[in-house]
Amino acid sequence: MSALLKGSKKERRNSPGDPEEFRLTLVEHLEELRTRIFRICALLAITTVAGWFVSDNLYHYMNRMVDEAIIPNLPKGAEFKEVFHNVTDMFLLKLKLSAVIGLVASFPFIVLELWGFVAPGLRKREQEPFKKLAPLSFILFVIGASFAWFMMKPSLAWFATYLGEFEGTVLYQEAGTLAFFVLKMMLAFGVAFQLPLIVYVLGALELLSAETLMKYWRQVSVAIFIITAVITPSQDPLTMTVMAVPLVILFMISAYAVKIAQSRKRKAEELTLIENPDIIEEDDF
């Protein structure tokens, strides 16, 4: 057997050395992937079952927020109710809400499983940015989701005021629609707030330069507005602007962070070459 395949699969995956020297065979990669997918599916099943028992409380909590936003802003005499259209809708709503709860609860563990599969294929210097920024990624996700949550009440209230322009109409909303709308907005904002980390990681891996980011910031800002118009569930100008403006600000902050990081790295490399003129650069395994 080739020297590349010496040692057990576990030893080779956990080796801190060069991945090229300890790579797995194709079959072993598929086995590893199958094992991690099975763990993810099992975890999703468990968290979904757990979500079934808390879905009622979550739904009523979100509905209270929706009612407090919409009902006071309805025109005089207007009516707002949530309705079901089919006898199976109640069960399906509870099932879908349980699945969403399960996905959210298991998401951090899913990311860890995916990282455990990908990390052995990266060199040490390539792993460092991801390890350092993982906690910050979670914090940004929470900030984005919280931002969406606090924006939902005034946004729904603003939408409800337009019912006054259509006299004699009532608002019968399909049950669960607004609850899932709020969850989708929180997810969209949480994911969108990862933009600074994506930019910073690309800069740390030297796939993007600070000069390029600063040169094309106008084009990036336009692209952010276009993307937010597509990914926001409501696709209205207000929600698009509320998401896009913070993202543009976060992009500019991350661009300056990349500029500072790359500048420090260049100075450190120049200082190293001055002190050790005969040094030969090698990959930091």
XYZ file of N, CA and C in Angstrom:
855
model
N 0.849 -1.193 0.000
C 0.000 0.000 0.000
C 0.886 1.245 0.000
N 0.379 2.270 -0.668
C 1.146 3.507 -0.774
C 1.404 4.106 0.596
N 2.541 4.810 0.719
C 2.879 5.466 1.984
C 1.854 6.534 2.348
N 1.168 7.048 1.334
C 0.161 8.062 1.590
C -1.012 7.505 2.378
N -1.211 6.202 2.317
C -2.359 5.588 2.946
C -1.996 4.856 4.220
N -0.776 5.038 4.723
C -0.371 4.367 5.942
C -1.115 4.951 7.142
N -1.354 4.104 8.148
C -2.057 4.542 9.337
C -3.548 4.417 9.168
N -4.238 4.442 10.283
C -5.685 4.311 10.253
C -6.317 5.565 9.680
N -7.600 5.414 9.289
C -8.316 6.563 8.744
C -8.423 7.677 9.774
N -8.694 7.309 11.031
C -8.824 8.309 12.096
C -7.520 9.060 12.307
N -6.390 8.326 12.284
C -5.097 8.961 12.484
C -4.798 9.950 11.371
N -5.135 9.555 10.144
C -4.844 10.445 9.015
C -5.744 11.673 9.004
N -7.008 11.532 9.415
C -7.904 12.691 9.432
C -7.511 13.663 10.532
N -6.998 13.153 11.640
C -6.656 14.010 12.770
C -5.218 14.489 12.747
N -4.475 14.118 11.721
C -3.072 14.516 11.662
C -2.950 16.011 11.456
N -2.043 16.687 12.191
C -1.859 18.130 12.032
C -0.944 18.486 10.868
N -0.446 17.488 10.152
C 0.509 17.757 9.088
C -0.143 18.164 7.791
N 0.617 18.019 6.726
C 0.164 18.372 5.394
C -0.948 17.418 4.979
N -2.128 17.942 4.595
C -3.211 17.070 4.159
C -2.838 16.184 2.981
N -1.916 16.656 2.140
C -1.519 15.856 0.993
C -0.782 14.592 1.403
N -0.185 14.613 2.592
C 0.550 13.451 3.052
C -0.325 12.453 3.808
N -1.536 12.887 4.140
C -2.397 12.039 4.951
C -3.810 11.984 4.365
N -3.934 12.110 3.058
C -5.248 12.159 2.448
C -5.910 10.781 2.469
N -7.242 10.809 2.497
C -8.019 9.580 2.505
C -8.264 9.112 1.078
N -8.657 7.864 0.950
C -9.078 7.362 -0.357
C -10.484 7.873 -0.643
N -10.932 7.740 -1.884
C -12.269 8.190 -2.260
C -13.336 7.454 -1.456
N -13.155 6.155 -1.278
C -14.131 5.360 -0.521
C -14.207 5.845 0.926
N -13.043 6.137 1.512
C -13.028 6.605 2.892
C -13.687 7.981 3.024
N -13.497 8.833 2.016
C -14.173 10.125 2.011
C -15.690 9.928 1.981
N -16.155 9.024 1.142
C -17.594 8.776 1.037
C -18.149 8.186 2.328
N -17.366 7.315 2.967
C -17.799 6.748 4.245
C -17.899 7.826 5.320
N -16.894 8.705 5.331
C -16.899 9.802 6.296
C -18.094 10.716 6.064
N -18.360 11.047 4.796
C -19.489 11.906 4.456
C -20.811 11.244 4.842
N -20.930 9.939 4.572
C -22.160 9.209 4.914
C -22.394 9.229 6.418
N -21.337 9.027 7.190
C -21.465 9.023 8.658
C -21.940 10.373 9.163
N -21.363 11.439 8.640
C -21.734 12.779 9.118
C -23.143 13.153 8.664
N -23.547 12.748 7.469
C -24.922 13.002 7.022
C -25.914 12.249 7.900
N -25.575 11.021 8.266
C -26.448 10.246 9.146
C -26.590 10.938 10.499
N -25.477 11.462 11.037
C -25.547 12.168 12.322
C -26.431 13.410 12.213
N -26.280 14.144 11.106
C -27.074 15.354 10.914
C -28.561 15.016 10.828
N -28.901 13.983 10.067
C -30.310 13.581 9.925
C -30.887 13.121 11.265
N -30.093 12.355 12.026
C -30.554 11.890 13.339
C -30.781 13.076 14.275
N -29.869 14.041 14.235
C -29.998 15.224 15.089
C -31.220 16.045 14.703
N -31.450 16.200 13.397
C -32.625 16.934 12.930
C -33.916 16.255 13.375
N -33.936 14.935 13.319
C -35.122 14.197 13.746
C -35.395 14.420 15.229
N -34.348 14.372 16.044
C -34.508 14.546 17.490
C -34.972 15.958 17.828
N -34.339 16.958 17.227
C -34.706 18.342 17.530
C -36.089 18.698 16.981
N -36.494 18.068 15.868
C -37.835 18.306 15.329
C -38.898 17.747 16.267
N -38.652 16.559 16.812
C -39.582 15.975 17.787
C -39.674 16.869 19.019
N -38.529 17.362 19.483
C -38.537 18.279 20.623
C -39.274 19.572 20.277
N -39.095 20.039 19.029
C -39.775 21.256 18.597
C -41.282 21.118 18.572
N -41.773 19.888 18.372
C -43.212 19.632 18.345
C -43.863 20.058 19.669
N -43.151 19.868 20.776
C -43.722 20.123 22.096
C -43.630 21.588 22.508
N -42.814 22.372 21.805
C -42.697 23.799 22.146
C -43.250 24.693 21.044
N -43.716 24.094 19.945
C -44.184 24.889 18.805
C -45.406 25.733 19.158
N -46.312 25.208 20.014
C -47.506 25.965 20.392
C -47.137 27.261 21.100
N -46.220 27.163 22.071
C -45.819 28.359 22.827
C -45.148 29.387 21.930
N -44.277 28.909 21.016
C -43.599 29.828 20.102
C -44.597 30.505 19.176
N -45.552 29.723 18.665
C -46.536 30.285 17.732
C -47.381 31.361 18.420
N -47.853 31.090 19.622
C -48.682 32.060 20.334
C -47.879 33.296 20.712
N -46.605 33.117 21.035
C -45.750 34.259 21.366
C -45.573 35.165 20.150
N -45.326 34.567 18.984
C -45.141 35.355 17.770
C -46.455 35.983 17.331
N -47.552 35.268 17.541
C -48.851 35.811 17.161
C -49.217 37.038 17.990
N -48.819 37.034 19.261
C -49.087 38.205 20.092
C -48.350 39.424 19.556
N -47.120 39.210 19.118
C -46.368 40.318 18.538
C -47.037 40.820 17.260
N -47.517 39.911 16.428
C -48.193 40.289 15.188
C -49.478 41.050 15.487
N -50.267 40.558 16.441
C -51.527 41.221 16.801
C -51.277 42.624 17.339
N -50.242 42.761 18.195
C -49.933 44.069 18.759
C -49.473 45.059 17.693
N -48.915 44.547 16.611
C -48.444 45.421 15.533
C -49.573 45.812 14.588
N -50.476 44.873 14.298
C -51.472 45.097 13.250
C -52.771 45.697 13.782
N -53.334 45.112 14.824
C -54.682 45.496 15.268
C -54.796 46.975 15.628
N -53.850 47.557 16.408
C -53.993 48.984 16.740
C -53.893 49.912 15.532
N -53.339 49.437 14.430
C -53.137 50.287 13.258
C -54.161 50.046 12.157
N -55.156 49.228 12.431
C -56.225 49.024 11.465
C -57.183 50.213 11.493
N -57.752 50.565 10.348
C -58.739 51.650 10.340
C -59.984 51.268 11.147
N -60.735 52.237 11.566
C -61.914 52.011 12.398
C -62.899 51.081 11.696
N -63.320 50.042 12.397
C -64.283 49.098 11.849
C -63.663 47.949 11.085
N -62.347 48.021 10.795
C -61.685 46.945 10.055
C -61.457 45.745 10.975
N -61.376 44.569 10.381
C -61.271 43.339 11.152
C -60.042 42.549 10.702
N -59.383 41.929 11.668
C -58.215 41.094 11.370
C -58.378 39.746 12.055
N -58.296 38.675 11.273
C -58.382 37.324 11.818
C -57.428 36.410 11.057
N -56.966 35.390 11.745
C -56.204 34.329 11.095
C -57.125 33.130 10.910
N -57.116 32.550 9.717
C -58.070 31.483 9.403
C -57.348 30.279 8.804
N -57.964 29.107 8.967
C -57.523 27.878 8.305
C -58.506 27.569 7.178
N -58.004 27.003 6.093
C -58.846 26.704 4.941
C -59.171 25.220 4.810
N -58.332 24.383 5.398
C -58.543 22.933 5.290
C -58.376 22.293 6.657
N -59.018 21.140 6.836
C -58.982 20.482 8.126
C -57.586 19.945 8.455
N -56.747 19.757 7.445
C -55.384 19.254 7.684
C -54.373 20.367 7.955
N -54.794 21.622 7.762
C -53.852 22.736 7.875
C -53.269 22.877 9.271
N -54.039 22.591 10.304
C -53.552 22.746 11.673
C -52.378 21.815 11.940
N -52.524 20.548 11.507
C -51.446 19.578 11.706
C -50.211 19.961 10.905
N -50.402 20.347 9.638
C -49.273 20.693 8.779
C -48.542 21.932 9.302
N -49.297 22.899 9.843
C -48.674 24.096 10.403
C -47.797 23.732 11.592
N -48.310 22.900 12.469
C -47.536 22.475 13.645
C -46.308 21.685 13.216
N -46.441 20.845 12.183
C -45.318 20.049 11.699
C -44.244 20.944 11.091
N -44.631 21.897 10.282
C -43.658 22.794 9.657
C -42.952 23.655 10.700
N -43.693 24.131 11.671
C -43.088 24.948 12.720
C -42.113 24.116 13.549
N -42.454 22.854 13.800
C -41.551 21.957 14.535
C -40.260 21.731 13.759
N -40.393 21.570 12.431
C -39.211 21.358 11.597
C -38.297 22.587 11.607
N -38.893 23.778 11.577
C -38.093 25.003 11.619
C -37.364 25.119 12.957
N -38.071 24.831 14.041
C -37.451 24.865 15.368
C -36.294 23.869 15.440
N -36.527 22.665 14.894
C -35.479 21.651 14.892
C -34.263 22.072 14.096
N -34.482 22.708 12.944
C -33.368 23.163 12.111
C -32.561 24.247 12.815
N -33.258 25.202 13.423
C -32.567 26.292 14.128
C -31.780 25.746 15.316
N -32.402 24.839 16.076
C -31.740 24.301 17.272
C -30.513 23.463 16.927
N -30.564 22.764 15.802
C -29.461 21.870 15.439
C -28.431 22.528 14.533
N -28.680 23.760 14.087
C -27.797 24.395 13.114
C -26.346 24.490 13.580
N -26.080 24.922 14.838
C -24.670 24.979 15.276
C -23.968 23.623 15.195
N -24.686 22.553 15.523
C -24.092 21.217 15.486
C -23.896 20.739 14.046
N -24.791 21.157 13.155
C -24.624 20.826 11.737
C -23.361 21.485 11.191
N -23.148 22.743 11.566
C -21.944 23.459 11.129
C -20.687 22.757 11.641
N -20.720 22.287 12.886
C -19.572 21.573 13.450
C -19.301 20.282 12.683
N -20.346 19.569 12.296
C -20.169 18.342 11.518
C -19.555 18.647 10.151
N -20.043 19.694 9.502
C -19.492 20.071 8.194
C -18.039 20.517 8.328
N -17.745 21.265 9.402
C -16.368 21.699 9.630
C -15.466 20.497 9.888
N -15.956 19.519 10.640
C -15.178 18.320 10.907
C -14.846 17.546 9.649
N -15.691 17.663 8.633
C -15.427 16.978 7.363
C -14.446 17.769 6.497
N -14.557 19.097 6.528
C -13.750 19.944 5.640
C -12.370 20.249 6.222
N -12.296 20.468 7.531
C -11.073 20.963 8.167
C -9.826 20.132 7.873
N -9.883 18.779 7.901
C -8.664 18.014 7.640
C -8.057 18.252 6.258
N -8.847 18.780 5.331
C -8.321 19.058 4.001
C -7.652 20.409 3.873
N -7.646 21.181 4.968
C -7.032 22.504 4.951
C -5.733 22.502 5.739
N -4.769 23.292 5.294
C -3.541 23.472 6.049
C -3.813 24.329 7.283
N -2.876 24.291 8.209
C -3.063 25.001 9.472
C -3.316 26.479 9.253
N -2.561 27.100 8.374
C -2.719 28.533 8.144
C -4.052 28.852 7.474
N -4.625 27.878 6.765
C -5.925 28.076 6.134
C -7.065 27.880 7.130
N -6.829 27.123 8.193
C -7.857 26.885 9.202
C -7.990 28.047 10.180
N -6.890 28.772 10.396
C -6.866 29.792 11.442
C -7.968 30.843 11.306
N -8.185 31.437 10.099
C -9.242 32.463 10.009
C -10.611 31.940 10.412
N -10.925 30.690 10.031
C -12.233 30.129 10.347
C -12.382 29.886 11.847
N -11.323 29.402 12.489
C -11.383 29.142 13.933
C -11.583 30.430 14.719
N -10.896 31.475 14.314
C -10.972 32.738 15.046
C -12.314 33.428 14.848
N -12.900 33.277 13.662
C -14.104 34.032 13.338
C -15.397 33.280 13.627
N -15.312 32.013 13.999
C -16.522 31.229 14.258
C -17.399 31.851 15.349
N -16.831 32.231 16.520
C -17.686 32.877 17.538
C -18.295 34.188 17.046
N -17.524 34.955 16.278
C -18.025 36.222 15.756
C -19.158 35.985 14.768
N -19.078 34.894 14.002
C -20.137 34.552 13.063
C -21.454 34.334 13.800
N -21.393 33.611 14.909
C -22.603 33.367 15.705
C -23.158 34.675 16.252
N -22.266 35.545 16.730
C -22.702 36.828 17.289
C -23.382 37.679 16.215
N -22.782 37.723 15.023
C -23.379 38.496 13.926
C -24.727 37.927 13.513
N -24.856 36.601 13.534
C -26.140 35.984 13.187
C -27.209 36.402 14.194
N -26.865 36.374 15.478
C -27.814 36.771 16.519
C -28.177 38.247 16.376
N -27.180 39.087 16.077
C -27.443 40.523 15.899
C -28.391 40.746 14.722
N -28.119 40.063 13.605
C -28.974 40.211 12.427
C -30.396 39.736 12.684
N -30.539 38.571 13.321
C -31.871 38.036 13.624
C -32.610 38.937 14.608
N -31.897 39.453 15.606
C -32.516 40.351 16.590
C -32.941 41.660 15.933
N -32.108 42.144 15.030
C -32.442 43.373 14.302
C -33.736 43.188 13.521
N -33.877 42.031 12.857
C -35.087 41.738 12.095
C -36.295 41.638 13.026
N -36.103 40.995 14.195
C -37.208 40.828 15.133
C -37.753 42.185 15.607
N -36.856 43.102 15.960
C -37.295 44.401 16.460
C -37.841 45.292 15.339
N -37.473 44.998 14.087
C -37.992 45.768 12.961
C -39.350 45.262 12.492
N -39.707 44.033 12.856
C -40.935 43.447 12.358
C -42.176 44.174 12.848
N -42.188 44.527 14.125
C -43.388 45.163 14.682
C -43.708 46.488 13.994
N -42.747 47.424 13.899
C -43.068 48.670 13.174
C -43.326 48.441 11.690
N -42.673 47.445 11.096
C -42.896 47.168 9.675
C -44.311 46.655 9.430
N -44.761 45.703 10.234
C -46.124 45.179 10.097
C -47.161 46.253 10.381
N -46.860 47.109 11.358
C -47.776 48.209 11.665
C -47.905 49.148 10.477
N -46.786 49.411 9.820
C -46.807 50.295 8.639
C -47.611 49.668 7.510
N -47.433 48.370 7.276
C -48.198 47.687 6.238
C -49.695 47.721 6.550
N -50.054 47.561 7.831
C -51.468 47.501 8.210
C -52.194 48.814 7.943
N -51.481 49.931 7.978
C -52.129 51.226 7.756
C -52.696 51.346 6.346
N -52.177 50.575 5.396
C -52.658 50.671 4.015
C -54.046 50.068 3.839
N -54.523 49.310 4.836
C -55.867 48.761 4.745
C -56.905 49.875 4.729
N -56.562 51.021 5.307
C -57.481 52.153 5.328
C -57.768 52.707 3.947
N -56.924 52.410 2.969
C -57.149 52.899 1.608
C -58.168 52.048 0.853
N -58.589 50.949 1.450
C -59.551 50.055 0.805
C -60.747 49.879 1.736
N -61.666 50.807 1.666
C -62.801 50.834 2.581
C -63.683 49.597 2.392
N -64.221 49.131 3.527
C -65.138 48.007 3.486
C -64.470 46.646 3.393
N -63.140 46.620 3.433
C -62.432 45.337 3.338
C -62.000 44.871 4.736
N -61.760 43.589 4.853
C -61.255 43.002 6.094
C -59.992 42.220 5.777
N -59.200 41.953 6.807
C -57.951 41.236 6.633
C -58.080 39.856 7.269
N -58.251 38.829 6.415
C -58.266 37.445 6.870
C -56.963 36.797 6.415
N -56.062 36.634 7.337
C -54.728 36.112 7.036
C -54.692 34.610 7.271
N -54.102 33.873 6.333
C -53.957 32.438 6.531
C -53.088 32.171 7.746
N -53.564 31.323 8.627
C -52.870 31.054 9.889
C -51.452 30.562 9.630
N -50.507 31.118 10.353
C -49.111 30.707 10.243
C -48.299 31.500 9.243
N -48.962 32.196 8.323
C -48.231 32.919 7.286
C -47.327 33.996 7.875
N -47.872 34.789 8.769
C -47.084 35.879 9.344
C -46.015 35.355 10.295
N -46.317 34.270 11.014
C -45.309 33.691 11.907
C -44.095 33.220 11.106
N -44.343 32.532 9.983
C -43.238 32.077 9.143
C -42.559 33.240 8.428
N -43.330 34.285 8.144
C -42.729 35.475 7.543
C -41.695 36.079 8.484
N -42.036 36.171 9.772
C -41.110 36.708 10.766
C -39.877 35.828 10.874
N -40.064 34.509 10.898
C -38.922 33.591 10.989
C -38.023 33.696 9.761
N -38.630 33.809 8.583
C -37.845 33.937 7.352
C -37.038 35.230 7.352
N -37.645 36.306 7.840
C -36.922 37.575 7.900
C -35.753 37.490 8.870
N -35.960 36.841 10.006
C -34.874 36.692 10.979
C -33.737 35.858 10.395
N -34.090 34.790 9.673
C -33.067 33.962 9.033
C -32.330 34.733 7.949
N -33.080 35.477 7.123
C -32.462 36.244 6.044
C -31.495 37.292 6.586
N -31.896 38.001 7.641
C -31.024 39.017 8.224
C -29.815 38.370 8.891
N -30.034 37.248 9.586
C -28.925 36.563 10.240
C -27.864 36.111 9.256
N -28.310 35.559 8.119
C -27.374 35.108 7.082
C -26.705 36.310 6.405
N -27.483 37.340 6.124
C -26.933 38.511 5.434
C -25.857 39.202 6.265
N -25.985 39.161 7.580
C -25.004 39.821 8.437
C -23.679 39.051 8.511
N -23.580 37.940 7.769
C -22.307 37.225 7.678
C -21.384 37.847 6.627
N -21.885 38.830 5.882
C -21.102 39.439 4.808
C -19.728 39.939 5.265
N -19.617 40.646 6.395
C -18.283 41.117 6.807
C -17.287 39.988 7.005
N -17.750 38.861 7.544
C -16.847 37.735 7.763
C -16.401 37.119 6.443
N -17.321 37.026 5.497
C -16.963 36.480 4.186
C -15.887 37.342 3.541
N -16.082 38.658 3.592
C -15.104 39.582 3.015
C -13.768 39.455 3.736
N -13.812 39.389 5.072
C -12.573 39.324 5.849
C -11.810 38.026 5.579
N -12.534 36.893 5.512
C -11.878 35.603 5.246
C -11.229 35.599 3.870
N -11.936 36.127 2.866
C -11.360 36.199 1.518
C -10.112 37.078 1.511
N -10.145 38.142 2.318
C -8.970 38.995 2.417
C -7.835 38.306 3.158
N -8.174 37.559 4.238
C -7.145 36.855 5.015
C -6.476 35.768 4.187
N -7.245 35.139 3.290
C -6.688 34.114 2.412
C -6.040 34.723 1.168
N -6.051 36.081 1.112
C -5.449 36.834 0.001
C -6.106 36.523 -1.336
N -7.400 36.212 -1.288
C -8.177 36.051 -2.507
C -8.770 37.387 -2.943
N -8.826 38.344 -2.003
C -9.254 39.706 -2.284
C -8.259 40.659 -1.646
N -7.956 41.738 -2.322
C -7.071 42.745 -1.742
C -7.892 43.927 -1.243
N -7.356 44.610 -0.247
C -8.046 45.783 0.295
C -8.220 46.855 -0.781
N -7.226 46.966 -1.655
C -7.301 47.973 -2.728
C -8.484 47.693 -3.651
N -8.721 46.412 -3.959
C -9.851 46.044 -4.822
C -11.178 46.358 -4.143
N -11.274 46.044 -2.855
C -12.507 46.303 -2.115
C -12.824 47.792 -2.074
N -11.805 48.610 -1.822
C -12.028 50.047 -1.724
C -12.324 50.659 -3.099
N -11.730 50.094 -4.131
C -11.916 50.639 -5.481
C -13.333 50.406 -5.988
N -13.882 49.236 -5.678
C -15.191 48.869 -6.241
C -16.305 48.917 -5.194
N -16.191 49.765 -4.178
C -17.210 49.786 -3.121
C -18.566 50.250 -3.647
N -18.575 51.123 -4.638
C -19.853 51.586 -5.201
C -20.590 50.441 -5.885
N -19.845 49.665 -6.697
C -20.465 48.533 -7.380
C -20.964 47.485 -6.383
N -20.186 47.278 -5.326
C -20.598 46.318 -4.301
C -21.860 46.798 -3.589
N -21.947 48.090 -3.323
C -23.137 48.639 -2.664
C -24.384 48.426 -3.510
N -24.255 48.655 -4.810
C -25.387 48.417 -5.715
C -25.755 46.932 -5.716
N -24.738 46.072 -5.742
C -24.988 44.631 -5.734
C -25.702 44.197 -4.451
N -25.325 44.807 -3.325
C -25.977 44.492 -2.046
C -27.463 44.837 -2.109
N -27.793 45.982 -2.655
C -29.199 46.369 -2.768
C -29.959 45.409 -3.684
N -29.331 44.984 -4.769
C -29.999 44.051 -5.682
C -30.217 42.702 -5.016
N -29.190 42.203 -4.324
C -29.296 40.899 -3.661
C -30.343 40.922 -2.555
N -30.359 41.988 -1.757
C -31.357 42.075 -0.684
C -32.775 42.162 -1.241
N -32.917 42.789 -2.403
C -34.243 42.834 -3.028
C -34.722 41.446 -3.423
N -33.772 40.559 -3.718
C -34.122 39.196 -4.127
C -34.367 38.290 -2.932
N -33.524 38.389 -1.901
C -33.585 37.412 -0.813
C -34.575 37.776 0.286
N -34.993 39.053 0.389
C -35.965 39.392 1.425
C -37.312 38.765 1.084
N -37.948 38.078 2.037
C -39.212 37.382 1.751
C -40.323 38.296 1.264
N -40.411 39.524 1.812
C -41.509 40.416 1.415
C -41.232 41.130 0.101
N -39.941 41.330 -0.217
C -39.491 41.983 -1.451
C -40.095 43.382 -1.621
N -40.274 44.093 -0.514
C -40.763 45.463 -0.576
C -39.597 46.424 -0.366
N -39.718 47.666 -0.848
C -38.599 48.622 -0.746
C -38.175 48.905 0.690
N -39.124 48.957 1.625
C -38.792 49.268 3.012
C -37.883 48.201 3.610
N -38.276 46.933 3.471
C -37.473 45.844 4.025
C -36.123 45.758 3.340
N -36.104 45.965 2.022
C -34.845 45.921 1.284
C -33.876 46.986 1.808
N -34.394 48.204 2.025
C -33.540 49.287 2.505
C -33.047 49.031 3.923
N -33.945 48.521 4.767
C -33.590 48.245 6.163
C -32.475 47.204 6.240
N -32.473 46.241 5.311
C -31.416 45.228 5.305
C -30.154 45.738 4.612
N -30.317 46.435 3.505
C -29.168 46.811 2.672
C -28.275 47.857 3.331
N -28.862 48.851 3.977
C -28.062 49.935 4.558
C -27.081 49.410 5.617
N -27.537 48.594 6.603
C -26.550 48.047 7.554
C -25.485 47.183 6.885
N -25.867 46.458 5.817
C -24.898 45.602 5.129
C -23.830 46.432 4.429
N -24.222 47.543 3.839
C -23.234 48.423 3.199
C -22.266 48.964 4.244
N -22.794 49.361 5.401
C -21.936 49.859 6.480
C -20.991 48.761 6.963
N -21.533 47.551 7.146
C -20.702 46.426 7.595
C -19.646 46.071 6.550
N -19.993 46.188 5.281
C -19.010 45.918 4.222
C -17.858 46.909 4.288
N -18.170 48.178 4.484
C -17.109 49.185 4.556
C -16.214 48.933 5.765
N -16.814 48.549 6.896
C -16.021 48.245 8.084
C -15.102 47.056 7.820
N -15.647 46.010 7.193
C -14.841 44.818 6.912
C -13.741 45.126 5.900
N -14.011 46.017 4.936
C -12.988 46.393 3.964
C -11.813 47.087 4.654
N -12.108 47.976 5.599
C -11.041 48.634 6.351
C -10.306 47.638 7.241
N -11.045 46.652 7.791
C -10.408 45.621 8.617
C -9.430 44.797 7.781
N -9.829 44.463 6.544
C -8.941 43.729 5.637
C -7.716 44.574 5.304
N -7.923 45.862 5.091
C -6.802 46.755 4.770
C -5.791 46.789 5.907
N -6.276 46.887 7.146
C -5.385 46.926 8.307
C -4.655 45.593 8.465
N -5.406 44.472 8.309
C -4.815 43.142 8.490
C -3.740 42.873 7.436
N -4.029 43.213 6.177
C -3.049 42.964 5.123
C -1.843 43.878 5.254
N -2.062 45.105 5.718
C -0.946 46.034 5.932
C -0.015 45.518 7.029
N -0.600 45.016 8.119
C 0.213 44.465 9.209
C 0.981 43.234 8.743
N 0.332 42.413 7.923
C 0.986 41.201 7.447
C 2.183 41.542 6.570
N 2.025 42.537 5.698
C 3.133 42.942 4.829
C 4.300 43.481 5.658
N 3.986 44.298 6.664
C 5.048 44.848 7.513
C 5.781 43.746 8.264
N 5.003 42.740 8.739
C 5.630 41.627 9.459
C 6.527 40.818 8.533
N 6.077 40.601 7.271
C 6.895 39.855 6.313
C 8.153 40.635 5.948
N 8.013 41.954 5.769
C 9.182 42.776 5.450
C 10.193 42.771 6.590
N 9.694 42.841 7.825
C 10.574 42.823 8.986
C 11.293 41.484 9.095
N 10.575 40.393 8.802
C 11.180 39.060 8.848
C 12.282 38.922 7.812
N 12.047 39.446 6.598
C 13.052 39.370 5.531
C 14.280 40.221 5.854
N 14.041 41.369 6.530
C 15.166 42.220 6.902
C 16.040 41.519 7.943
N 15.388 40.892 8.916
C 16.128 40.224 9.989
C 16.739 38.904 9.531
N 16.072 38.261 8.560
C 16.553 36.962 8.057
C 16.559 37.002 6.529
N 17.524 37.641 5.934
C 17.538 37.810 4.468
C 17.654 36.507 3.692
N 18.132 35.460 4.331
C 18.311 34.183 3.626
C 17.144 33.231 3.830
N 16.073 33.710 4.470
C 14.941 32.826 4.763
C 14.232 32.414 3.491
N 13.768 31.196 3.444
C 13.017 30.674 2.297
C 11.579 30.461 2.771
N 10.631 31.125 2.126
C 9.237 31.012 2.535
C 8.715 29.627 2.177
N 8.029 29.012 3.144
C 7.384 27.718 2.937
C 5.979 27.793 3.500
N 5.159 26.845 3.087
C 3.811 26.743 3.614
C 3.868 26.444 5.093
N 3.030 27.129 5.888
C 2.951 26.906 7.327
C 1.984 25.763 7.600
N 2.521 24.585 7.716
C 1.638 23.419 7.830
C 1.081 23.376 9.219
